[in-house]
Tab-separated table of C-alpha atoms in Angstrom:
chain	number	residue	atom	x	y	z
A	1	MET	CA	226.660	225.160	72.790
A	2	ALA	CA	226.284	223.119	76.060
A	3	ARG	CA	228.474	220.256	74.333
A	4	THR	CA	231.190	223.200	73.811
A	5	THR	CA	230.772	224.344	77.178
A	6	ALA	CA	231.290	220.518	78.728
A	7	LYS	CA	234.162	219.615	76.530
A	8	ALA	CA	235.478	223.313	77.568
A	9	LYS	CA	235.465	222.267	81.382
A	10	GLY	CA	236.811	218.571	80.361
A	11	ARG	CA	233.968	216.714	80.431
A	12	LYS	CA	231.672	214.054	78.308
A	13	ALA	CA	227.952	215.497	77.170
A	14	ILE	CA	225.671	214.388	77.644
A	15	VAL	CA	223.780	213.375	74.445
A	16	PRO	CA	220.454	211.880	74.794
A	17	GLN	CA	219.327	209.259	72.745
A	18	LEU	CA	216.608	207.780	71.347
A	19	PRO	CA	216.773	203.738	71.921
A	20	ALA	CA	217.514	202.256	68.936
A	21	LYS	CA	214.817	199.800	68.174
A	22	VAL	CA	212.312	202.420	68.829
A	23	ALA	CA	209.305	203.180	65.650
A	24	VAL	CA	206.240	204.836	65.671
A	25	GLN	CA	203.686	203.129	64.863
A	26	ALA	CA	201.763	203.909	62.654
A	27	VAL	CA	198.931	202.239	59.861
A	28	ASP	CA	198.796	203.234	56.555
A	29	GLY	CA	201.011	206.444	57.722
A	30	PHE	CA	198.065	207.321	60.433
A	31	GLU	CA	199.078	207.721	63.639
A	32	SER	CA	196.223	207.611	65.498
A	33	ALA	CA	194.919	204.039	63.858
A	34	ALA	CA	197.334	202.072	65.766
A	35	TYR	CA	197.305	200.544	68.479
A	36	THR	CA	199.121	201.059	71.683
A	37	ARG	CA	199.452	200.226	75.004
A	38	ASP	CA	199.689	204.033	75.821
A	39	ARG	CA	196.352	204.544	75.241
A	40	SER	CA	193.304	202.776	76.062
A	41	ILE	CA	192.066	200.850	73.246
A	42	VAL	CA	188.428	202.023	71.928
A	43	TRP	CA	186.871	199.239	70.952
A	44	SER	CA	184.888	199.796	67.591
A	45	ALA	CA	181.773	200.027	66.910
A	46	THR	CA	179.911	199.956	63.146
A	47	PRO	CA	179.012	203.490	61.973
A	48	ASP	CA	175.180	201.747	61.719
A	49	GLN	CA	175.667	201.089	65.816
A	50	SER	CA	176.879	204.481	66.546
A	51	ALA	CA	174.160	206.687	64.814
A	52	ASN	CA	171.058	203.661	66.007
A	53	PRO	CA	172.874	202.285	69.627
A	54	SER	CA	170.450	199.579	70.502
A	55	SER	CA	168.047	200.369	72.776
A	56	PHE	CA	169.571	199.458	75.930
A	57	THR	CA	172.568	201.783	75.811
A	58	ARG	CA	169.696	204.613	74.275
A	59	ALA	CA	167.687	203.925	77.640
A	60	GLU	CA	170.445	203.209	79.766
A	61	ILE	CA	171.708	206.879	78.589
A	62	LEU	CA	167.855	208.109	79.172
A	63	ARG	CA	167.656	206.560	82.782
A	64	LEU	CA	171.511	208.068	83.837
A	65	SER	CA	170.640	211.607	82.804
A	66	ARG	CA	167.583	211.503	84.447
A	67	TYR	CA	168.513	210.398	87.543
A	68	LEU	CA	170.998	213.114	87.274
A	69	VAL	CA	168.293	215.810	86.466
A	70	ASN	CA	166.760	214.696	89.755
A	71	ASN	CA	170.054	214.362	92.444
A	72	PHE	CA	172.842	216.600	90.616
A	73	SER	CA	172.049	220.046	90.555
A	74	LEU	CA	174.137	221.377	87.797
A	75	VAL	CA	171.413	219.505	85.197
A	76	GLU	CA	168.680	220.708	86.525
A	77	ARG	CA	170.971	224.649	86.088
A	78	VAL	CA	171.153	223.933	82.675
A	79	LEU	CA	167.364	222.436	81.750
A	80	THR	CA	166.115	225.611	83.445
A	81	ALA	CA	168.393	227.870	81.708
A	82	ILE	CA	167.268	226.517	78.059
A	83	GLU	CA	163.449	226.714	79.660
A	84	CYS	CA	164.613	230.553	80.259
A	85	TYR	CA	166.251	231.960	77.792
A	86	GLY	CA	165.548	229.317	75.364
A	87	VAL	CA	161.470	229.879	75.740
A	88	GLY	CA	161.003	232.384	77.950
A	89	ALA	CA	157.898	233.836	77.370
A	90	GLY	CA	156.991	231.651	74.590
A	91	LEU	CA	157.993	231.357	70.840
A	92	ILE	CA	154.809	233.271	69.224
A	93	ALA	CA	153.726	232.169	65.739
A	94	ASN	CA	152.924	235.543	63.639
A	95	ALA	CA	151.268	234.690	60.554
A	96	SER	CA	152.706	236.295	57.201
A	97	THR	CA	150.900	235.601	54.291
A	98	THR	CA	150.215	238.213	51.978
A	99	ASP	CA	147.132	238.868	53.768
A	100	SER	CA	147.467	241.640	56.665
A	101	ASP	CA	143.945	240.677	57.370
A	102	PHE	CA	144.202	236.917	57.490
A	103	ASN	CA	147.684	237.391	58.950
A	104	HIS	CA	146.188	239.261	62.033
A	105	GLN	CA	142.857	236.499	62.601
A	106	ALA	CA	145.163	233.792	62.169
A	107	SER	CA	147.817	234.605	64.351
A	108	GLN	CA	145.520	235.835	66.903
A	109	ALA	CA	143.926	232.523	66.723
A	110	PHE	CA	146.526	230.346	66.882
A	111	ASP	CA	147.473	232.361	70.229
A	112	LYS	CA	143.958	232.123	71.543
A	113	TRP	CA	144.254	228.073	70.917
A	114	GLY	CA	147.993	228.182	72.591
A	115	ASN	CA	147.598	229.890	75.248
A	116	SER	CA	144.872	227.752	76.541
A	117	VAL	CA	145.259	223.732	78.114
A	118	PHE	CA	142.674	222.796	75.611
A	119	CYS	CA	145.661	222.807	73.321
A	120	SER	CA	146.571	219.777	75.035
A	121	ALA	CA	144.602	216.606	75.135
A	122	ASN	CA	145.478	216.141	78.754
A	123	ASN	CA	144.153	219.465	79.472
A	124	GLN	CA	147.212	220.173	81.560
A	125	TYR	CA	149.333	222.636	79.269
A	126	THR	CA	149.047	225.707	77.542
A	127	LEU	CA	151.198	225.650	73.674
A	128	TYR	CA	154.180	228.067	75.903
A	129	GLU	CA	153.985	225.326	78.516
A	130	GLN	CA	154.787	222.598	76.196
A	131	GLN	CA	157.132	224.215	74.085
A	132	LYS	CA	159.461	224.755	77.782
A	133	LEU	CA	159.070	221.040	77.908
A	134	ILE	CA	159.901	219.890	74.472
A	135	ALA	CA	163.058	221.965	74.964
A	136	ARG	CA	163.978	220.053	78.627
A	137	GLU	CA	163.219	216.706	76.255
A	138	LEU	CA	165.219	217.637	73.316
A	139	ILE	CA	168.232	218.727	75.366
A	140	LEU	CA	167.753	215.821	78.157
A	141	ALA	CA	166.558	212.557	75.583
A	142	GLY	CA	167.472	214.173	72.741
A	143	GLU	CA	163.952	213.576	70.949
A	144	ILE	CA	160.585	214.154	71.949
A	145	PHE	CA	157.582	212.723	70.161
A	146	ILE	CA	154.042	215.112	69.888
A	147	VAL	CA	151.210	213.569	68.568
A	148	LEU	CA	148.419	215.752	66.959
A	149	VAL	CA	145.149	214.479	67.713
A	150	LYS	CA	141.460	215.704	67.127
A	151	ALA	CA	138.842	215.581	70.316
A	152	ALA	CA	135.481	214.548	69.383
A	153	THR	CA	134.753	217.712	68.401
A	154	GLY	CA	137.212	218.357	66.050
A	155	TYR	CA	139.141	220.738	68.062
A	156	PRO	CA	143.321	220.325	67.756
A	157	GLN	CA	144.524	219.389	70.515
A	158	LEU	CA	148.578	218.206	71.033
A	159	THR	CA	149.800	214.894	73.100
A	160	LEU	CA	153.757	214.569	74.397
A	161	VAL	CA	155.135	211.505	74.388
A	162	SER	CA	158.475	211.059	76.234
A	163	SER	CA	161.446	208.937	74.295
A	164	GLU	CA	160.986	205.956	76.819
A	165	ASN	CA	157.184	205.699	75.393
A	166	VAL	CA	157.685	204.694	72.084
A	167	ARG	CA	159.393	201.517	72.041
A	168	HIS	CA	159.230	197.973	70.664
A	169	SER	CA	155.965	196.153	72.146
A	170	GLY	CA	158.036	192.884	72.483
A	171	ASP	CA	155.789	190.922	70.554
A	172	LYS	CA	157.168	188.674	67.891
A	173	LYS	CA	155.186	190.013	65.621
A	174	ASP	CA	156.084	193.771	66.022
A	175	ASP	CA	158.377	194.386	63.107
A	176	SER	CA	159.506	198.131	64.425
A	177	ILE	CA	162.900	199.375	65.215
A	178	ASP	CA	163.246	200.693	68.414
A	179	GLY	CA	159.534	201.410	68.128
A	180	LEU	CA	159.616	203.046	64.714
A	181	TYR	CA	158.165	201.411	60.997
A	182	VAL	CA	160.251	201.621	58.541
A	183	ASP	CA	160.361	201.596	55.284
A	184	ASP	CA	162.803	199.902	52.665
A	185	TYR	CA	164.148	203.322	52.040
A	186	GLY	CA	164.066	204.102	55.688
A	187	LYS	CA	161.400	206.066	55.821
A	188	VAL	CA	159.856	205.812	58.971
A	189	THR	CA	155.660	204.950	58.528
A	190	ALA	CA	154.848	204.685	62.005
A	191	TYR	CA	155.196	204.583	65.673
A	192	ASN	CA	155.143	201.952	68.438
A	193	ILE	CA	153.714	204.172	71.440
A	194	PHE	CA	152.767	202.917	75.115
A	195	SER	CA	149.958	204.398	76.135
A	196	GLY	CA	150.414	202.928	79.508
A	197	LYS	CA	148.227	200.518	79.608
A	198	THR	CA	148.895	199.112	75.222
A	199	TYR	CA	150.685	199.764	72.146
A	200	GLN	CA	149.122	202.309	69.663
A	201	LYS	CA	150.368	201.920	65.836
A	202	VAL	CA	150.435	205.827	65.406
A	203	ASP	CA	150.601	207.158	61.735
A	204	ALA	CA	153.742	209.287	61.023
A	205	GLY	CA	151.391	211.907	59.402
A	206	ASN	CA	149.937	212.339	63.334
A	207	VAL	CA	153.278	212.742	64.475
A	208	ILE	CA	155.818	215.163	64.829
A	209	HIS	CA	159.394	213.229	65.726
A	210	LEU	CA	161.456	216.067	67.073
A	211	LEU	CA	165.081	215.017	67.736
A	212	ARG	CA	168.924	216.384	67.188
A	213	HIS	CA	170.003	214.486	64.582
A	214	LYS	CA	173.889	213.955	65.068
A	215	ASN	CA	173.929	211.283	62.639
A	216	ILE	CA	173.204	210.422	59.042
A	217	GLY	CA	170.076	207.950	59.065
A	218	GLN	CA	170.033	208.079	63.013
A	219	LEU	CA	166.469	206.987	64.132
A	220	ARG	CA	166.334	207.956	67.560
A	221	GLY	CA	167.768	210.698	69.729
A	222	ILE	CA	170.345	210.585	71.450
A	223	GLY	CA	170.605	212.955	75.038
A	224	SER	CA	172.993	215.192	74.965
A	225	PHE	CA	174.751	214.576	78.549
A	226	ALA	CA	175.868	211.152	76.650
A	227	ALA	CA	179.270	212.160	76.561
A	228	SER	CA	179.620	213.697	79.985
A	229	LEU	CA	177.694	211.434	81.671
A	230	ASN	CA	180.496	209.762	83.491
A	231	SER	CA	181.897	213.429	84.783
A	232	MET	CA	179.151	214.387	86.322
A	233	ARG	CA	178.917	210.843	88.433
A	234	ASP	CA	182.396	211.462	88.754
A	235	HIS	CA	181.746	214.719	90.254
A	236	LYS	CA	178.968	213.946	92.310
A	237	ASP	CA	180.568	210.653	93.491
A	238	CYS	CA	183.630	212.918	94.767
A	239	MET	CA	181.646	215.743	95.506
A	240	LEU	CA	179.834	212.931	98.093
A	241	LEU	CA	182.851	211.229	99.592
A	242	GLU	CA	184.693	214.923	100.170
A	243	LYS	CA	181.610	216.041	102.113
A	244	LYS	CA	181.887	212.572	104.014
A	245	ALA	CA	185.780	213.470	104.509
A	246	VAL	CA	185.116	217.113	105.593
A	247	LYS	CA	182.178	215.977	107.759
A	248	VAL	CA	184.319	213.512	109.407
A	249	HIS	CA	187.211	215.810	109.843
A	250	SER	CA	185.123	218.794	111.299
A	251	SER	CA	183.542	215.901	113.583
A	252	LEU	CA	186.644	215.426	115.512
A	253	ALA	CA	188.276	218.406	117.738
A	254	LEU	CA	191.432	217.058	119.050
A	255	VAL	CA	192.882	214.039	119.876
A	256	VAL	CA	194.600	212.750	122.804
A	257	GLU	CA	197.860	210.996	122.987
A	258	LYS	CA	198.646	208.962	125.718
A	259	THR	CA	201.562	207.252	126.055
A	260	GLY	CA	200.320	203.899	127.273
A	261	GLY	CA	197.992	203.534	124.500
A	262	GLU	CA	194.915	202.975	126.657
A	263	ALA	CA	192.122	204.718	127.199
A	264	THR	CA	190.900	205.695	130.917
A	265	ASN	CA	187.676	207.332	132.554
A	266	GLY	CA	190.246	210.414	133.702
A	267	GLY	CA	192.268	212.944	131.929
A	268	ILE	CA	190.984	216.444	129.770
A	269	ALA	CA	188.594	213.922	127.045
A	270	GLY	CA	188.223	211.007	129.338
A	271	GLU	CA	184.836	211.747	130.404
A	272	LEU	CA	183.431	213.863	127.360
A	273	MET	CA	180.451	213.039	125.957
A	274	GLY	CA	177.339	214.474	123.896
A	275	ALA	CA	175.979	217.574	125.435
A	276	ASN	CA	172.438	216.597	124.878
A	277	VAL	CA	173.447	213.416	127.537
A	278	SER	CA	171.224	214.196	130.211
A	279	VAL	CA	174.151	213.651	133.520
A	280	THR	CA	172.661	212.013	136.151
A	281	GLY	CA	174.770	211.969	139.516
A	282	LYS	CA	178.248	212.304	138.420
A	283	PRO	CA	178.998	216.048	136.360
A	284	ASN	CA	180.175	216.030	132.807
A	285	VAL	CA	183.285	217.463	134.034
A	286	GLY	CA	185.494	216.428	130.947
A	287	LEU	CA	182.651	218.435	128.884
A	288	GLU	CA	183.184	221.413	130.447
A	289	ARG	CA	187.027	221.158	130.940
A	290	ALA	CA	186.884	221.008	126.879
A	291	PHE	CA	184.954	223.993	126.438
A	292	GLY	CA	184.730	225.510	128.963
A	293	GLY	CA	187.699	228.195	128.304
A	294	ALA	CA	189.346	226.475	131.915
A	295	VAL	CA	192.915	225.726	132.669
A	296	THR	CA	193.029	222.035	132.871
A	297	TYR	CA	195.583	219.318	133.499
A	298	LEU	CA	196.513	216.519	131.404
A	299	GLU	CA	197.035	213.647	133.060
A	300	LYS	CA	200.597	211.664	133.705
A	301	GLY	CA	201.444	210.954	130.116
A	302	GLU	CA	199.165	212.580	128.337
A	303	LYS	CA	199.508	214.978	124.683
A	304	VAL	CA	196.155	216.673	123.516
A	305	THR	CA	197.022	217.634	119.644
A	306	PRO	CA	193.774	219.834	118.690
A	307	ILE	CA	193.395	218.366	114.962
A	308	SER	CA	192.945	221.224	112.348
A	309	SER	CA	192.018	220.173	108.851
A	310	ASP	CA	192.720	221.161	105.164
A	311	ARG	CA	190.266	220.009	103.576
A	312	SER	CA	188.559	220.932	100.699
A	313	THR	CA	191.706	221.625	99.392
A	314	SER	CA	191.801	223.991	96.221
A	315	GLY	CA	193.220	221.303	93.962
A	316	PHE	CA	190.338	219.539	94.492
A	317	GLN	CA	187.717	222.619	93.859
A	318	ALA	CA	190.124	222.939	90.970
A	319	PHE	CA	189.276	219.160	89.698
A	320	LEU	CA	185.935	219.939	90.591
A	321	GLU	CA	185.558	222.952	88.251
A	322	LEU	CA	187.606	220.838	85.547
A	323	LEU	CA	184.669	218.036	85.167
A	324	VAL	CA	182.152	221.074	85.181
A	325	ARG	CA	184.284	221.981	82.066
A	326	ASP	CA	183.457	218.935	80.477
A	327	VAL	CA	179.605	218.844	80.853
A	328	CYS	CA	179.612	222.293	79.596
A	329	LEU	CA	181.515	221.970	76.458
A	330	ASN	CA	179.464	218.938	75.721
A	331	ILE	CA	176.022	221.003	75.759
A	332	SER	CA	177.893	223.980	74.359
A	333	ILE	CA	176.880	226.201	76.942
A	334	PRO	CA	179.928	228.547	78.202
A	335	TYR	CA	180.968	227.352	82.042
A	336	GLU	CA	181.130	231.051	83.124
A	337	PHE	CA	177.018	231.335	82.044
B	1	MET	CA	178.474	229.598	86.952
B	2	ASN	CA	181.700	231.296	87.491
B	3	SER	CA	181.563	234.799	86.013
B	4	GLU	CA	183.338	236.333	88.662
B	5	LYS	CA	186.834	236.425	87.264
B	6	LEU	CA	185.375	237.801	83.815
B	7	THR	CA	186.098	241.669	82.484
B	8	GLY	CA	183.220	242.927	80.813
B	9	THR	CA	184.496	242.212	77.440
B	10	ALA	CA	184.866	238.639	78.274
B	11	ILE	CA	181.252	238.108	79.898
B	12	ARG	CA	179.920	239.592	76.819
B	13	PHE	CA	181.423	236.886	74.825
B	14	VAL	CA	180.538	234.296	77.275
B	15	LEU	CA	176.313	235.535	77.066
B	16	ASN	CA	177.180	235.689	72.976
B	17	ASP	CA	178.584	231.956	73.048
B	18	ALA	CA	175.296	230.694	75.545
B	19	ALA	CA	172.670	232.752	72.970
B	20	PHE	CA	173.797	230.318	70.207
B	21	ALA	CA	173.579	227.948	71.854
B	22	PHE	CA	169.643	228.696	73.087
B	23	ARG	CA	169.127	230.053	69.427
B	24	ASP	CA	169.676	226.240	68.240
B	25	ILE	CA	167.339	224.982	70.065
B	26	GLN	CA	164.985	227.448	69.220
B	27	ASP	CA	166.050	226.652	65.878
B	28	ARG	CA	164.890	222.939	66.000
B	29	ILE	CA	161.694	223.585	68.298
B	30	ILE	CA	160.397	225.998	65.362
B	31	ASP	CA	161.964	224.557	62.343
B	32	GLY	CA	161.313	221.116	63.418
B	33	GLY	CA	157.663	221.697	65.215
B	34	LEU	CA	156.075	224.675	66.015
B	35	THR	CA	156.036	225.744	61.909
B	36	ARG	CA	154.184	222.287	61.498
B	37	ILE	CA	151.827	222.712	64.697
B	38	TYR	CA	151.184	225.997	63.259
B	39	SER	CA	150.288	224.815	59.742
B	40	TRP	CA	147.929	221.408	61.229
B	41	VAL	CA	145.774	223.672	63.611
B	42	ILE	CA	145.408	226.758	61.340
B	43	ALA	CA	144.524	223.978	58.362
B	44	SER	CA	142.048	222.841	61.168
B	45	PHE	CA	140.561	226.110	61.938
B	46	ILE	CA	140.390	226.858	58.052
B	47	LYS	CA	138.230	223.406	57.737
B	48	ASP	CA	135.716	224.151	60.144
B	49	GLY	CA	135.431	227.608	59.315
B	50	LYS	CA	136.304	229.320	62.158
B	51	LEU	CA	139.186	231.048	59.739
B	52	PRO	CA	138.895	232.499	56.428
B	53	SER	CA	141.268	231.458	53.683
B	54	PRO	CA	144.071	234.113	53.069
B	55	VAL	CA	143.168	236.274	49.956
B	56	ASN	CA	145.691	234.837	46.898
B	57	ASP	CA	147.767	233.133	49.299
B	58	LEU	CA	148.587	230.307	50.963
B	59	PRO	CA	148.024	230.302	54.640
B	60	TRP	CA	151.228	228.605	56.270
B	61	PRO	CA	153.686	231.254	56.069
B	62	VAL	CA	154.805	232.347	59.681
B	63	SER	CA	157.630	233.453	61.538
B	64	PHE	CA	158.016	233.094	65.366
B	65	THR	CA	159.050	235.806	67.902
B	66	ARG	CA	161.529	234.718	70.160
B	67	PRO	CA	162.355	235.769	73.537
B	68	LEU	CA	164.869	238.548	74.073
B	69	SER	CA	168.082	237.466	73.833
B	70	ILE	CA	170.205	237.036	77.347
B	71	THR	CA	172.313	240.664	77.606
B	72	VAL	CA	174.467	242.520	80.202
B	73	ASP	CA	173.545	245.442	77.954
B	74	GLN	CA	170.390	245.920	78.361
B	75	THR	CA	170.383	249.366	78.942
B	76	ARG	CA	172.609	249.295	75.577
B	77	VAL	CA	169.999	247.490	73.869
B	78	SER	CA	166.722	249.395	74.649
B	79	SER	CA	168.911	252.151	73.164
B	80	ALA	CA	169.756	250.541	70.186
B	81	GLU	CA	165.938	249.560	69.918
B	82	ILE	CA	164.291	252.366	70.797
B	83	GLN	CA	166.638	254.699	67.591
B	84	LEU	CA	165.680	250.792	65.020
B	85	LEU	CA	161.781	251.604	66.135
B	86	GLN	CA	162.634	255.313	65.096
B	87	ASN	CA	163.847	254.446	62.011
B	88	SER	CA	161.912	252.153	60.919
B	89	LEU	CA	163.837	249.237	61.234
B	90	LEU	CA	162.555	247.333	64.026
B	91	THR	CA	158.592	246.208	63.858
B	92	TYR	CA	156.364	246.756	66.624
B	93	ALA	CA	155.465	242.892	66.455
B	94	ASP	CA	159.388	242.096	66.994
B	95	PHE	CA	159.095	244.552	69.422
B	96	TRP	CA	156.429	243.650	71.830
B	97	ASN	CA	156.416	239.426	70.514
B	98	ALA	CA	159.862	239.638	72.080
B	99	ARG	CA	158.457	240.827	75.634
B	100	GLY	CA	155.756	237.895	75.347
B	101	LYS	CA	153.045	240.875	74.473
B	102	ASP	CA	150.930	241.294	71.389
B	103	TRP	CA	151.794	244.648	69.722
B	104	ARG	CA	148.226	245.634	68.846
B	105	GLU	CA	147.322	245.584	72.499
B	106	GLU	CA	150.542	247.315	73.352
B	107	LEU	CA	149.752	249.811	71.144
B	108	ARG	CA	145.845	250.827	71.604
B	109	GLN	CA	147.003	250.697	75.232
B	110	HIS	CA	149.016	253.392	73.930
B	111	ALA	CA	146.437	255.365	72.427
B	112	LYS	CA	143.945	254.639	75.496
B	113	GLU	CA	146.684	256.469	77.899
B	114	GLU	CA	147.593	259.337	75.306
B	115	GLN	CA	143.071	259.993	74.811
B	116	PHE	CA	143.069	259.968	78.516
B	117	LEU	CA	145.996	262.404	78.916
B	118	ASP	CA	144.295	264.689	77.135
B	119	GLU	CA	140.909	264.142	78.403
B	120	LEU	CA	142.635	264.647	81.790
B	121	SER	CA	144.489	267.660	80.529
B	122	LYS	CA	141.169	269.322	79.193
B	123	GLU	CA	139.196	268.268	82.584
B	124	THR	CA	141.889	269.991	85.035
B	125	GLY	CA	143.466	272.330	82.933
B	126	VAL	CA	147.328	271.094	83.987
B	127	SER	CA	149.437	270.605	80.130
B	128	VAL	CA	150.256	267.119	78.937
B	129	ASN	CA	153.301	267.556	79.277
B	130	ARG	CA	153.053	268.506	82.720
B	131	LEU	CA	151.083	265.045	83.396
B	132	ARG	CA	153.442	262.914	81.760
B	133	ALA	CA	156.887	261.679	83.684
B	134	LEU	CA	158.536	262.656	80.801
B	135	PRO	CA	158.286	264.902	77.474
B	136	ALA	CA	157.596	262.603	74.894
B	137	GLY	CA	160.588	261.861	72.407
B	138	SER	CA	163.363	263.055	75.184
B	139	ALA	CA	166.026	261.277	75.615
B	140	SER	CA	165.181	258.816	79.236
B	141	ILE	CA	168.161	256.358	78.570
B	142	GLN	CA	171.349	256.996	78.261
B	143	GLU	CA	173.907	255.028	76.923
B	144	PRO	CA	176.432	253.617	79.160
B	145	ALA	CA	180.188	254.732	78.791
B	146	PRO	CA	182.133	252.191	77.579
B	147	GLU	CA	184.852	250.256	80.418
B	148	PRO	CA	188.084	251.181	81.612
B	149	GLU	CA	190.432	248.710	80.045
B	150	THR	CA	191.999	246.902	82.824
B	151	GLU	CA	195.281	245.671	83.238
B	152	GLN	CA	193.875	242.019	82.602
B	153	THR	CA	192.036	243.091	78.997
B	154	ALA	CA	194.880	244.898	78.096
B	155	ARG	CA	197.192	241.879	78.348
B	156	ALA	CA	195.183	240.134	76.642
B	157	ALA	CA	195.180	241.965	73.653
């Protein structure tokens, strides 16, 4: 239609044409498998590296995640929401055997045990407080270790062990994989737990390793924030820079342009000084002129331009929102929540 | 975080979506950890003679009551729960445990209050119905009317 119209008007139609030698790159018919300079190149990891990254990689992800909990409010908000709405007053056990008398007694006995701090080996947490910590760690570190111990009296108690404290000892004789002893069939038989002073090899039968599995054959947990750590750091960096910029803009009230380009002690702002500076002898005339609402006179060659700042912009806020959405997508909690 | 632009329907969807994420965490804690902790503790109590073994069953079966699911329609949910309770489709255990309370203790307390009302009525001559803030069985919770469709929701539909 466009060509007909152009011809009718006596002009040559412009028909876009692809360069003759452009070919779509594809490997075995899959464009997504082709290397191209149009996109960033992703160096491949083996499936086992993806499922079981090195202890350094895992520790680095965890280190950054913990740092952001303390320094980026969104992360703390996510964890608190999971504590409040995921655990709340506690996940409460109800025995459900066919013996109703037993159910009543067992439920009460377990609740009594869980409601006391003596259910934890360090006498610090009730079971319901521990549930909140477990929920936090599952998101933050992707795993937590619950060691089943017994007091000298035989009373059952729990010890929560963080991800950092289950690791390879560094000893040459230690044949654990990142702190986990695995048999020939990939079954975990024991854990290497650092108690603060020494490493203790604890049988797997006494340890509950709670983790969010993302891959088959995964031995250790990876924090849920792993895929969005960069966005979180970018958000934090941008906020910091923008805040600095807004502060600088806010601190500047006006600019005095001089024909000569040289600053003098006179003129409208020449004698400005901080309000808390004690003035002896000479009054702070410049300050009074600038903030007193008085009529002022410029020196010859001076031009005053009040500074107005448009920082921060709505575009910047939209960009920050984009970064936050990336974080929320990663943990499956909607941004609007 | 930013729910100010959402309509009622959209915010219900958002909360429902969030509730799924919270339920996923609960599932992992219950299935992976709490069930095993419960079995270990109960086995320990039975072994130590603090608890009898169940008759004709293994001691392990257990269920866990979760906290109330997040909702913007507390009134609507409460109304639905009352109906479910009245029709025996919701147990007292589920209702009270979700609020972090022991259903037996709550029912016991309720019985005590009823008993006290009877005694007080006899003592003072004021009828039980007048002593209650609301007559028993009265519909105290009205289900909220559906929200009017806004221009935004109409366009989305």
